[in-house]
Structure formats: C-alpha cells, structure tokens
Short mmCIF file of C-alpha atoms and ligand atoms in Angstrom, two decimals:
data_model
loop_
_atom_site.label_atom_id
_atom_site.label_comp_id
_atom_site.label_asym_id
_atom_site.label_seq_id
_atom_site.Cartn_x
_atom_site.Cartn_y
_atom_site.Cartn_z
CA MET A 1 -0.09 0.06 0.08
CA PRO A 2 2.53 2.60 1.00
CA PHE A 3 4.54 1.73 -2.34
CA GLY A 4 1.22 2.24 -4.29
CA LEU A 5 0.69 5.61 -2.59
CA LEU A 6 4.51 6.24 -3.71
CA LYS A 7 3.87 5.40 -7.23
CA TYR A 8 0.79 7.45 -7.44
CA GLY A 9 2.16 10.54 -6.01
CA PHE A 10 5.41 10.39 -8.48
CA SER A 11 3.64 9.60 -11.50
CA PRO A 12 3.60 11.83 -14.29
CA GLY A 13 -0.09 10.78 -15.15
CA TYR A 14 -1.41 12.30 -11.99
CA PRO A 15 -0.13 15.89 -12.17
CA ALA A 16 -1.10 18.29 -9.57
CA ARG A 17 -4.05 20.40 -10.49
CA ARG A 18 -3.28 23.64 -11.78
CA ASP A 19 -6.07 26.11 -10.94
CA LEU A 20 -4.75 29.15 -12.69
CA PRO A 21 -2.48 28.92 -16.18
CA ALA A 22 1.42 29.50 -15.72
CA PRO A 23 2.08 33.53 -15.65
CA LYS A 24 2.93 34.98 -18.88
CA ASP A 25 5.15 37.89 -19.72
CA LEU A 26 3.30 41.23 -19.24
CA ARG A 27 2.65 42.72 -22.69
CA SER A 28 2.77 46.44 -23.66
CA GLY A 29 -0.99 46.91 -23.89
CA TYR A 30 -4.51 45.63 -23.39
CA ASP A 31 -7.89 46.83 -24.10
CA VAL A 32 -8.66 46.85 -20.38
CA VAL A 33 -6.52 46.89 -17.41
CA ILE A 34 -7.83 46.20 -14.13
CA ILE A 35 -5.73 47.35 -11.15
CA GLY A 36 -6.39 45.00 -8.10
CA GLY A 37 -6.74 41.51 -7.99
CA GLY A 38 -9.47 41.11 -5.45
CA GLY A 39 -12.87 39.48 -5.88
CA HIS A 40 -13.87 42.73 -7.38
CA GLY A 41 -11.25 43.14 -10.17
CA LEU A 42 -11.49 39.28 -10.78
CA SER A 43 -15.23 39.36 -11.07
CA THR A 44 -15.23 42.32 -13.42
CA ALA A 45 -12.61 40.34 -15.53
CA TYR A 46 -14.74 37.37 -15.49
CA HIS A 47 -17.99 39.26 -16.85
CA LEU A 48 -16.12 41.12 -19.44
CA ALA A 49 -14.56 37.93 -20.94
CA ARG A 50 -17.72 35.60 -20.32
CA TYR A 51 -20.65 37.97 -21.35
CA TRP A 52 -19.02 40.93 -23.53
CA GLY A 53 -16.34 38.75 -25.05
CA ILE A 54 -13.77 41.13 -24.26
CA THR A 55 -10.66 38.87 -23.14
CA ASN A 56 -7.84 41.22 -24.17
CA VAL A 57 -7.79 42.11 -20.38
CA CYS A 58 -5.24 41.73 -17.68
CA VAL A 59 -5.58 41.98 -13.76
CA LEU A 60 -2.53 43.42 -11.96
CA GLU A 61 -2.22 42.64 -8.58
CA LYS A 62 0.58 43.83 -6.23
CA GLY A 63 0.48 40.88 -3.98
CA TYR A 64 -1.46 37.63 -4.64
CA LEU A 65 -4.88 37.14 -5.93
CA GLY A 66 -7.64 37.47 -3.14
CA GLY A 67 -4.82 38.55 -0.51
CA GLY A 68 -6.49 41.93 0.23
CA ASN A 69 -9.85 42.58 1.91
CA THR A 70 -11.26 39.44 -0.24
CA ALA A 71 -9.11 37.19 2.21
CA ARG A 72 -9.84 39.33 5.49
CA ASN A 73 -13.65 39.69 5.75
CA THR A 74 -16.16 37.93 7.38
CA ALA A 75 -18.28 36.91 4.58
CA VAL A 76 -21.64 38.22 5.21
CA ILE A 77 -24.13 38.44 2.32
CA ARG A 78 -27.22 40.16 2.70
CA SER A 79 -29.53 42.61 1.02
CA ASN A 80 -31.28 44.40 4.05
CA TYR A 81 -30.31 47.81 3.47
CA ILE A 82 -32.28 51.27 3.96
CA THR A 83 -32.65 52.93 0.47
CA PRO A 84 -34.40 51.06 -2.52
CA GLU A 85 -31.48 51.75 -4.45
CA SER A 86 -29.17 49.97 -2.42
CA VAL A 87 -31.71 46.92 -1.46
CA ARG A 88 -32.01 46.22 -5.49
CA PHE A 89 -28.43 46.41 -5.92
CA TYR A 90 -27.33 44.00 -3.12
CA ASP A 91 -30.40 41.74 -3.78
CA GLU A 92 -28.85 41.31 -7.28
CA SER A 93 -25.89 40.34 -5.81
CA VAL A 94 -27.67 37.79 -3.50
CA LYS A 95 -29.42 36.15 -6.46
CA LEU A 96 -25.96 35.97 -8.08
CA TYR A 97 -24.61 34.30 -5.00
CA GLU A 98 -27.35 31.88 -5.26
CA ASN A 99 -26.00 30.39 -8.56
CA LEU A 100 -22.35 31.30 -8.32
CA ALA A 101 -21.18 27.63 -7.46
CA ASN A 102 -23.07 26.48 -10.73
CA GLU A 103 -22.01 29.15 -12.83
CA LEU A 104 -18.36 28.83 -11.97
CA GLY A 105 -18.18 25.21 -11.35
CA TYR A 106 -16.52 25.98 -8.13
CA ASN A 107 -17.90 25.17 -4.40
CA MET A 108 -18.45 28.56 -2.84
CA MET A 109 -19.97 27.11 0.34
CA TYR A 110 -22.54 29.52 0.14
CA SER A 111 -24.76 29.05 3.12
CA GLN A 112 -27.98 31.11 2.98
CA ARG A 113 -29.02 30.42 6.91
CA GLY A 114 -30.50 34.10 7.45
CA GLN A 115 -29.31 37.07 9.17
CA LEU A 116 -30.86 38.28 12.47
CA THR A 117 -30.16 41.86 13.69
CA LEU A 118 -31.10 42.91 17.07
CA ALA A 119 -32.76 46.22 18.42
CA HIS A 120 -32.02 47.45 21.68
CA SER A 121 -33.74 50.88 21.58
CA ASP A 122 -36.73 52.28 20.27
CA ALA A 123 -34.98 54.29 17.50
CA THR A 124 -33.38 51.00 16.19
CA VAL A 125 -37.08 49.43 16.09
CA ARG A 126 -38.34 52.52 14.31
CA THR A 127 -35.36 51.94 11.70
CA PHE A 128 -35.92 48.38 11.39
CA ARG A 129 -39.63 48.79 10.27
CA LEU A 130 -38.32 51.19 7.71
CA ARG A 131 -36.06 48.42 6.63
CA ALA A 132 -38.57 45.78 6.73
CA GLU A 133 -40.97 47.82 4.49
CA VAL A 134 -38.76 48.91 2.08
CA GLY A 135 -37.43 45.37 1.59
CA LYS A 136 -40.64 44.09 1.21
CA LEU A 137 -41.47 46.74 -1.51
CA CYS A 138 -38.18 45.67 -3.25
CA GLY A 139 -39.31 41.98 -3.04
CA THR A 140 -36.83 40.50 -0.51
CA ARG A 141 -37.58 38.42 2.23
CA ILE A 142 -37.46 40.50 5.36
CA GLU A 143 -39.70 40.98 8.34
CA MET A 144 -39.78 42.37 12.33
CA ILE A 145 -39.88 39.67 14.86
CA ASP A 146 -40.44 39.84 18.46
CA ARG A 147 -38.59 38.42 21.53
CA GLN A 148 -40.19 35.14 21.59
CA GLN A 149 -39.48 34.70 17.88
CA ILE A 150 -35.91 35.69 18.60
CA GLN A 151 -35.62 33.06 21.06
CA ASP A 152 -37.01 30.56 18.83
CA LEU A 153 -34.61 31.10 16.06
CA VAL A 154 -31.64 31.41 18.49
CA PRO A 155 -32.47 29.45 21.69
CA CYS A 156 -29.06 30.19 23.36
CA LEU A 157 -29.19 33.85 22.95
CA HIS A 158 -28.87 35.69 26.34
CA MET A 159 -31.68 38.38 26.49
CA PRO A 160 -32.90 39.19 29.95
CA GLU A 161 -35.11 41.93 30.22
CA ASP A 162 -33.04 43.97 32.48
CA ALA A 163 -30.01 43.77 30.44
CA ARG A 164 -27.80 46.77 29.95
CA TYR A 165 -29.01 46.60 26.37
CA PRO A 166 -32.20 44.88 26.41
CA VAL A 167 -33.41 43.06 23.18
CA LEU A 168 -36.49 44.80 22.20
CA ALA A 169 -37.11 43.24 18.70
CA GLY A 170 -35.18 41.57 15.65
CA LEU A 171 -35.09 42.15 11.75
CA TRP A 172 -35.02 38.64 10.19
CA HIS A 173 -33.73 38.26 6.81
CA PRO A 174 -34.01 34.85 5.63
CA ASP A 175 -32.01 35.60 2.39
CA GLY A 176 -28.67 36.55 4.36
CA GLY A 177 -26.00 34.18 4.60
CA THR A 178 -22.26 33.65 4.14
CA GLY A 179 -19.81 32.34 1.30
CA ARG A 180 -16.27 31.14 1.22
CA HIS A 181 -14.58 34.48 0.54
CA ASP A 182 -11.35 32.82 -1.04
CA SER A 183 -13.28 30.52 -3.28
CA VAL A 184 -15.47 33.57 -4.84
CA ALA A 185 -12.05 34.96 -5.70
CA TRP A 186 -10.34 31.76 -6.95
CA GLY A 187 -13.34 30.59 -8.89
CA TYR A 188 -13.65 34.20 -10.65
CA ALA A 189 -9.74 33.84 -11.32
CA ARG A 190 -9.81 30.46 -12.76
CA ARG A 191 -12.68 31.06 -15.33
CA ALA A 192 -11.35 34.28 -16.25
CA ALA A 193 -8.11 32.73 -16.75
CA GLU A 194 -9.55 30.15 -19.00
CA MET A 195 -10.90 32.53 -21.31
CA GLY A 196 -7.65 34.42 -21.94
CA VAL A 197 -7.82 37.08 -19.22
CA GLU A 198 -4.16 37.56 -18.05
CA LEU A 199 -3.57 37.67 -14.36
CA HIS A 200 -0.21 39.19 -12.96
CA GLN A 201 0.48 39.05 -9.41
CA ARG A 202 3.09 40.73 -7.61
CA THR A 203 2.80 43.47 -10.28
CA GLU A 204 2.30 46.85 -8.50
CA VAL A 205 0.74 49.99 -10.46
CA THR A 206 2.86 52.76 -9.63
CA GLY A 207 1.15 55.32 -11.77
CA VAL A 208 -1.72 56.09 -14.28
CA THR A 209 -1.08 57.92 -17.50
CA VAL A 210 -3.57 60.49 -18.68
CA GLU A 211 -3.36 62.39 -21.64
CA LYS A 212 -6.12 65.27 -22.79
CA GLY A 213 -8.26 64.14 -19.95
CA ARG A 214 -8.29 60.28 -21.35
CA VAL A 215 -6.55 57.61 -19.81
CA THR A 216 -3.80 55.73 -21.85
CA GLY A 217 -2.42 53.29 -19.71
CA VAL A 218 -0.60 52.68 -16.05
CA GLU A 219 2.95 52.38 -14.84
CA THR A 220 3.78 49.49 -13.00
CA ASP A 221 6.94 48.12 -11.07
CA ARG A 222 7.35 45.95 -14.40
CA GLY A 223 7.37 48.92 -16.84
CA PRO A 224 4.67 50.38 -18.47
CA VAL A 225 1.37 49.28 -19.85
CA ARG A 226 -0.97 50.93 -22.49
CA ALA A 227 -4.63 50.64 -22.05
CA ASN A 228 -8.09 51.67 -23.59
CA HIS A 229 -9.60 51.35 -20.32
CA VAL A 230 -8.58 51.29 -16.75
CA VAL A 231 -10.54 50.20 -13.66
CA GLN A 232 -9.39 50.62 -10.20
CA ALA A 233 -10.84 47.94 -7.82
CA VAL A 234 -8.35 48.36 -4.85
CA ALA A 235 -10.65 48.70 -1.73
CA GLY A 236 -8.20 50.31 1.15
CA MET A 237 -5.81 51.51 -1.24
CA SER A 238 -8.69 53.39 -3.23
CA SER A 239 -7.69 57.09 -2.37
CA VAL A 240 -3.97 56.22 -3.07
CA VAL A 241 -4.42 54.84 -6.50
CA ALA A 242 -7.07 57.48 -7.53
CA LYS A 243 -4.63 60.09 -6.58
CA MET A 244 -2.26 58.59 -9.17
CA ALA A 245 -4.67 59.65 -11.88
CA GLY A 246 -4.94 62.97 -10.24
CA ILE A 247 -8.55 62.17 -8.77
CA ALA A 248 -9.45 62.92 -5.03
CA LEU A 249 -12.01 60.81 -3.56
CA PRO A 250 -14.19 61.52 -0.77
CA ILE A 251 -12.76 58.49 1.12
CA ARG A 252 -11.27 58.09 4.44
CA SER A 253 -9.58 54.68 5.38
CA PHE A 254 -9.58 52.88 8.57
CA PRO A 255 -8.24 49.49 9.97
CA LEU A 256 -11.53 46.98 10.59
CA GLN A 257 -10.57 44.07 12.68
CA ALA A 258 -12.27 40.32 13.01
CA MET A 259 -11.37 37.18 15.01
CA VAL A 260 -12.40 33.78 14.95
CA THR A 261 -12.52 31.12 17.96
CA GLN A 262 -11.59 27.43 18.21
CA PRO A 263 -14.29 25.07 16.65
CA LEU A 264 -17.53 24.15 18.76
CA LYS A 265 -20.14 22.02 18.11
CA PRO A 266 -22.76 23.58 15.92
CA PHE A 267 -25.03 25.67 18.11
CA LEU A 268 -25.75 28.70 16.01
CA ASP A 269 -27.74 28.61 12.66
CA PRO A 270 -28.25 32.32 11.58
CA LEU A 271 -25.81 35.21 11.63
CA VAL A 272 -26.51 37.22 14.72
CA SER A 273 -25.64 41.02 15.02
CA SER A 274 -26.28 43.82 17.16
CA SER A 275 -25.46 47.45 16.13
CA ALA A 276 -25.87 48.73 19.84
CA LEU A 277 -23.24 46.24 20.92
CA HIS A 278 -21.24 46.78 17.89
CA CYS A 279 -20.72 43.03 17.22
CA TYR A 280 -22.06 40.39 15.02
CA VAL A 281 -21.33 36.53 15.25
CA SER A 282 -21.71 33.57 12.94
CA GLN A 283 -20.59 30.05 13.10
CA THR A 284 -18.43 28.29 10.25
CA ALA A 285 -19.08 24.98 8.69
CA ARG A 286 -15.85 23.94 10.69
CA GLY A 287 -17.72 25.20 13.95
CA GLU A 288 -15.57 28.25 14.41
CA LEU A 289 -17.18 31.37 15.65
CA VAL A 290 -16.41 34.40 13.31
CA ILE A 291 -16.75 37.54 15.28
CA GLY A 292 -16.59 41.18 14.16
CA GLY A 293 -17.63 44.65 14.89
CA GLY A 294 -17.22 48.22 13.92
CA SER A 295 -14.22 50.14 12.25
CA ASP A 296 -11.52 51.49 14.51
CA PRO A 297 -12.10 54.75 15.57
CA TYR A 298 -8.96 56.36 13.87
CA GLU A 299 -7.67 56.81 10.27
CA LEU A 300 -4.66 54.52 9.47
CA TYR A 301 -2.92 52.57 6.88
CA SER A 302 -2.07 49.41 9.10
CA THR A 303 -3.28 45.92 9.27
CA ARG A 304 -2.10 45.25 12.64
CA SER A 305 -4.81 43.85 15.26
CA THR A 306 -5.03 45.49 18.50
CA LEU A 307 -5.88 44.37 22.31
CA ASP A 308 -8.32 47.01 23.08
CA LEU A 309 -10.45 46.15 19.95
CA LYS A 310 -10.34 42.28 20.96
CA GLU A 311 -11.24 43.17 24.51
CA SER A 312 -14.27 45.32 23.62
CA LEU A 313 -15.69 42.76 21.07
CA ILE A 314 -15.27 39.67 23.41
CA ALA A 315 -16.93 41.62 26.09
CA HIS A 316 -19.92 42.42 23.82
CA THR A 317 -20.09 38.97 22.44
CA LEU A 318 -20.24 37.87 25.90
CA GLU A 319 -23.52 39.79 26.72
CA LEU A 320 -25.28 38.03 23.97
CA PHE A 321 -23.56 34.41 24.55
CA PRO A 322 -22.09 34.46 28.17
CA PHE A 323 -21.32 30.66 28.01
CA LEU A 324 -18.78 31.33 25.52
CA ALA A 325 -16.54 33.07 28.01
CA GLU A 326 -13.83 29.95 28.45
CA VAL A 327 -13.66 29.56 24.35
CA ARG A 328 -10.27 30.26 23.03
CA LEU A 329 -9.39 32.52 20.40
CA LEU A 330 -7.73 31.32 17.19
CA ARG A 331 -6.82 34.30 15.30
CA GLN A 332 -7.38 38.01 15.03
CA TRP A 333 -6.66 40.10 11.92
CA ALA A 334 -7.33 43.41 10.39
CA GLY A 335 -8.08 45.24 6.64
CA ILE A 336 -8.03 48.90 5.47
CA THR A 337 -11.58 49.92 4.59
CA ASP A 338 -12.38 52.61 2.21
CA MET A 339 -15.13 54.69 4.01
CA THR A 340 -17.49 56.92 1.90
CA PRO A 341 -19.31 59.78 3.74
CA ASP A 342 -22.78 57.86 3.09
CA TYR A 343 -21.52 54.39 3.41
CA SER A 344 -22.47 53.62 -0.11
CA PRO A 345 -19.98 52.56 -2.86
CA ILE A 346 -18.32 54.97 -5.85
CA MET A 347 -19.00 53.33 -8.95
CA GLY A 348 -18.85 54.12 -12.69
CA GLU A 349 -17.27 56.99 -14.33
CA SER A 350 -14.29 59.47 -12.84
CA PRO A 351 -13.47 62.73 -14.10
CA ILE A 352 -10.78 60.97 -16.63
CA LYS A 353 -12.31 59.41 -19.47
CA ASN A 354 -12.29 55.78 -19.65
CA TYR A 355 -10.59 55.44 -16.13
CA TRP A 356 -13.47 53.53 -14.25
CA LEU A 357 -14.00 53.69 -10.18
CA ASP A 358 -14.94 50.48 -8.22
CA ALA A 359 -14.23 51.79 -4.59
CA GLY A 360 -15.71 52.92 -1.55
CA TRP A 361 -16.38 49.40 -0.53
CA GLY A 362 -15.65 49.91 3.15
CA THR A 363 -16.72 47.31 5.39
CA TRP A 364 -19.61 45.88 3.03
CA GLY A 365 -18.09 44.84 -0.28
CA PHE A 366 -17.64 41.20 -0.34
CA LYS A 367 -21.48 40.94 -0.66
CA ALA A 368 -21.29 43.00 -3.74
CA THR A 369 -18.40 40.88 -5.42
CA PRO A 370 -20.81 39.29 -8.05
CA VAL A 371 -23.16 42.30 -9.06
CA SER A 372 -20.09 44.68 -9.12
CA GLY A 373 -18.19 42.81 -11.49
CA LYS A 374 -21.43 42.18 -13.67
CA ARG A 375 -22.02 45.81 -13.68
CA MET A 376 -18.52 47.22 -14.24
CA ALA A 377 -18.06 44.86 -17.16
CA GLU A 378 -21.30 46.25 -18.35
CA THR A 379 -20.32 49.69 -17.86
CA ILE A 380 -16.98 49.22 -19.61
CA ALA A 381 -18.57 47.36 -22.42
CA ASN A 382 -20.92 50.11 -23.19
CA GLU A 383 -19.01 53.02 -22.09
CA LYS A 384 -22.25 53.70 -20.12
CA VAL A 385 -23.18 53.49 -16.74
CA PRO A 386 -26.16 51.58 -16.41
CA ASP A 387 -29.01 52.70 -14.09
CA ILE A 388 -28.64 50.59 -11.54
CA LEU A 389 -25.22 52.04 -10.77
CA GLN A 390 -26.47 55.69 -10.99
CA PRO A 391 -27.04 56.16 -7.23
CA PHE A 392 -23.46 55.44 -6.51
CA ARG A 393 -21.76 57.76 -8.96
CA LEU A 394 -19.01 60.10 -7.55
CA ASP A 395 -20.72 63.31 -8.32
CA ARG A 396 -23.55 62.56 -5.90
CA PHE A 397 -21.18 64.40 -3.23
CA ALA A 398 -21.32 67.49 -5.21
CA THR A 399 -25.23 67.41 -5.98
CA PHE A 400 -25.97 66.14 -2.26
CA ASP A 401 -27.60 63.16 -3.72
CA LEU A 402 -26.43 60.84 -1.04
CA ALA A 403 -27.19 57.04 -0.62
CA ASN A 404 -27.16 57.10 3.11
CA GLU A 405 -26.91 53.45 4.58
CA MET A 406 -24.97 54.32 7.81
CA GLY A 407 -27.93 52.97 9.97
CA ALA A 408 -27.67 49.71 7.81
CA THR A 409 -24.13 49.10 7.81
CA ALA A 410 -22.54 49.99 10.94
CA ALA A 411 -21.81 46.55 12.78
CA SER A 412 -23.40 44.38 10.31
CA HIS A 413 -21.38 44.62 7.31
C1 LIG B 1 -12.35 42.65 8.78
C2 LIG B 1 -13.15 42.82 7.70
C3 LIG B 1 -14.57 42.20 7.59
C4 LIG B 1 -15.28 42.33 6.69
N1 LIG B 1 -16.43 41.78 6.61
C5 LIG B 1 -17.53 42.12 5.47
C6 LIG B 1 -18.76 41.18 5.36
O1 LIG B 1 -18.64 40.46 6.34
N2 LIG B 1 -19.43 41.43 4.40
C7 LIG B 1 -19.21 42.26 3.28
O2 LIG B 1 -19.74 42.38 2.34
N3 LIG B 1 -17.77 42.93 3.49
C8 LIG B 1 -16.97 42.71 4.18
N4 LIG B 1 -15.82 43.31 4.44
C9 LIG B 1 -15.31 44.42 3.29
C10 LIG B 1 -14.94 43.53 2.11
O3 LIG B 1 -14.06 42.76 2.50
C11 LIG B 1 -14.40 44.36 1.17
O4 LIG B 1 -15.13 45.69 0.74
C12 LIG B 1 -14.11 43.54 -0.30
O5 LIG B 1 -13.21 42.65 0.06
C13 LIG B 1 -13.53 44.42 -1.15
O6 LIG B 1 -13.04 43.70 -2.39
P1 LIG B 1 -11.97 44.10 -3.37
O7 LIG B 1 -11.69 43.27 -4.47
O8 LIG B 1 -12.58 45.54 -3.99
O9 LIG B 1 -10.83 44.55 -2.57
P2 LIG B 1 -9.68 43.59 -2.22
O10 LIG B 1 -9.85 42.31 -1.89
O11 LIG B 1 -8.67 44.11 -1.08
O12 LIG B 1 -8.70 43.52 -3.25
C14 LIG B 1 -7.95 44.90 -3.87
C15 LIG B 1 -6.61 44.48 -4.25
O13 LIG B 1 -6.02 45.53 -4.94
C16 LIG B 1 -4.61 45.43 -4.66
N5 LIG B 1 -3.91 46.46 -4.97
C17 LIG B 1 -3.80 47.74 -4.15
N6 LIG B 1 -3.09 48.81 -4.67
C18 LIG B 1 -2.59 48.26 -5.79
C19 LIG B 1 -1.68 48.58 -6.67
N7 LIG B 1 -1.08 49.86 -6.56
N8 LIG B 1 -1.08 47.77 -7.75
C20 LIG B 1 -1.75 46.79 -7.65
N9 LIG B 1 -2.76 46.20 -7.03
C21 LIG B 1 -3.04 46.91 -5.81
C22 LIG B 1 -4.20 44.71 -3.26
O14 LIG B 1 -3.36 44.18 -3.07
C23 LIG B 1 -5.89 43.91 -3.18
O15 LIG B 1 -5.29 42.72 -3.33
C24 LIG B 1 -14.86 43.20 5.40
C25 LIG B 1 -13.63 43.96 5.39
C26 LIG B 1 -12.80 43.50 6.46
C27 LIG B 1 -11.32 44.22 6.64
#
C-alpha cells in the first residue's frame, strides 16, 4: 500500500491540478487593465470575458490574488439595506450568489442561513420597521420579529429584560448568509483565465498615464502598460491609487478587525448582529465562531490587530452569549477599509475618460462582488453607466444626492 501511494504520488500521469495557467510575460498593452486582483477586479474580468467577449484584459495585483480585503472579510452576504436603490443592488448580488457555484463550477460554500439583527432601542426598532417595509417593497424576504420569535430562532441567545441593552425586537432576513471568500476570488480567477484574461500577481501599479483628459495606460514596477480602459478595484488603497490619476475621492481609510475562535459543536444557525453592542457572530461549517464589529476609531493604513478592540469585541459578544467565556480565540486580523460619507460605494465614471471607479467598499463590499463585477463589465463594454449604478456615481457628493446607508451598515457589514 505505501508503495502504491508513492507510485501514485510520483506518477506523471497524475499531475497536480493547476487552477490558474502559468504566468505570462506582461504585454505592452491591453484593451482593459484592471488594477487590483481582489474579488471585485476578478469578477469584473470574468464578466468582461464571459458576457461581453472582451478577453484582451489583464488584472494587475501587487500581492497575490484575493489577498487583500477579500481574504480578510467575515463573509456576510445580505440585502437588508435602507434605501430602495441599495436593496435592489445588493439583492441582485444575493441572487447571483445563489447560482455562483453552478456558474463557475467552483464550490463557494454559500450558506443562506439567514441574518438576525437585534434592536436594543426604540430608535432602532423604528429604523428596522423602515428597512422591513423597504425590503418587502423591493421583493426581498425580510420581517420584524418579537422577542419570542428571536428566542425560537436562537435558543441560546442571552436576552434578560433587565440587561444593559435589552433586546426589544429583531430584523429577520432569511436571504442573508455567508460564502467562502477565497473561493469566490479563486473561482472568478480560474474561469477568467480560461477565457484568456491575464492575471499578473506581484505587479504593482505605480502611476496612471492620462493624455488630454483620457486614460492611456498605467505605470507598473514591471514597466508601462497601455490601455483603452483602466478600472481601479483596490478597496483600502482607493484614495492612493485614484491620486495617481489626479482624482481626489471623498474617502477616509480605517482599519477594520475581526477574529475567530476555536471550533465548537454547531449551536448557532443564523448570523446574529447587534449595532448597539457593535458586534456580530456567525458559526462556520468548521464550527469556529467568526466575530466582527465596527471600524477602528482612527484613520490608519495598518493591518495590525489590537488588544483593546479584542477586549471590547469579546465583552460585547459575551453579553449575547455568556457561555462562550471559556472559549479560546484562534486568530485576529485587520484590513483597511475605504469609507465613504454615506456608507455606499463609488462606482462608474471618474473625471478621467475611460478611467472607471469601483471603490468605497468599506466594510460591506464582499457581498457585492458578483454584482459589481457584472455591472462594471457592462459599464466598460457600453462605455455607459447602467441605471442600477447611477445612485453610486462619484458626483452625488457634489449634488448632495446621497445614498445614506450608515444605519444599515454599522456593525452588520
Ligand atoms: C475585517 C473585515 C471584515 C469584513 N466583513 C465583510 C462582510 O462580512 N461582508 C461584506 O460584504 N464585506 C465585508 N468587508 C469588506 C470587504 O472585505 C471588502 O469591501 C471587499 O473585499 C473589497 O473587495 P475588493 O476586491 O474591492 O478589494 P481587495 O480584496 O482588497 O482587493 C484589492 C486588491 O488591490 C490590490 N492593490 C492595491 N493597490 C494596488 C496597486 N497599486 N497595484 C496593484 N494592486 C493593488 C491589493 O493588493 C488587493 O489585493 C470586510 C472587510 C474587513 C477588513
């Protein structure tokens, strides 16, 4: 038997599966250059090739594919926002996720187990009512539930009436869930590469070349690359890269941390989040608890995790689940998030012709990976921003036409 195993291992007839083709030389020009090999950049590349036949595309990634915020997020997928424009947009993404494993032939471990958000104040109850009505109007599954229904959904939730922040009601969103973030990036990367998209890792964009108000290419640490279209999809580096094109974005960058515990027997089916306690918890297929909260309170380009955030996240989580007190933490990490004033993304046109923005994804962009790729590809192919992206255009900040989602984003992501 050991001999058979060795023979199998060394046999040239059983080569290791290669998900991505071997890297090619960087060419001097492409139709479309995508800066950033995270989920958004890769999804855009995939949709360009698959649905618009545009394959003369390269993705330039300074690190490794999916190694930015795509690798760091807590994988919450939902559409229970406040404005109808956002609900419709994120609902399109939820629907794309529902079929994504089939579409890409890649297991995303998508699990639509529902999301429960807790209200601890009358003001939050009022906002939840609004969100429930807007969600229903847009055709999504969402409803207000009372304390008994909450306890039925999550029997182990600690909810005494005399708690510091008593649970008053809940917003139940059966369409909410999670997916395996790495697989989303790898799935898009693999299928895009099969259709001819070039993926260049360890290739940093260091400048953007503009002539007569139109983008003509990028500078990289491997030389210049010409392009008819350039898309920036660099999440926490949005302001830095946009500045290379001479564009100032209304974005501030904050670290956002999360952590994961040792595996436990399954006890928590839905995702549970509380904006008053600034924490949310979900249990992975492996049994680990993924715990997250709000952004750090200061602007910083750093991915170091901190003790004070860990302490406060743990304290708040224990108010909801006190029996976790003896559980051990396995890991804690941080990403840099590009926060807009209205907690909605910036997508579509920039002041530079054919330089397209996919930015402002803050703490909420993983769930939008399929729809942003689909709609950015449509934008580039038609050189026209589709209606669904109009609410997220950059110039809304000049016209004060905001898509305010602060109340629906906070600690729920
Ligand atoms: C702790 C944490 C928890 C989160 N939880 C959730 C959640 O539960 N649900 C949700 O929807 N969202 C969540 N988010 C937000 C989400 O992770 C991001 O919005 C999303 O991943 C953005 O995807 P992206 O592809 O745009 O960015 P990224 O995955 O960050 O990809 C951008 C890439 O650009 C590359 N890059 C940057 N500069 C350059 C350059 N000059 N040249 C070349 N490449 C460059 C980077 O290396 C990076 O790989 C969370 C974020 C964090 C940090």
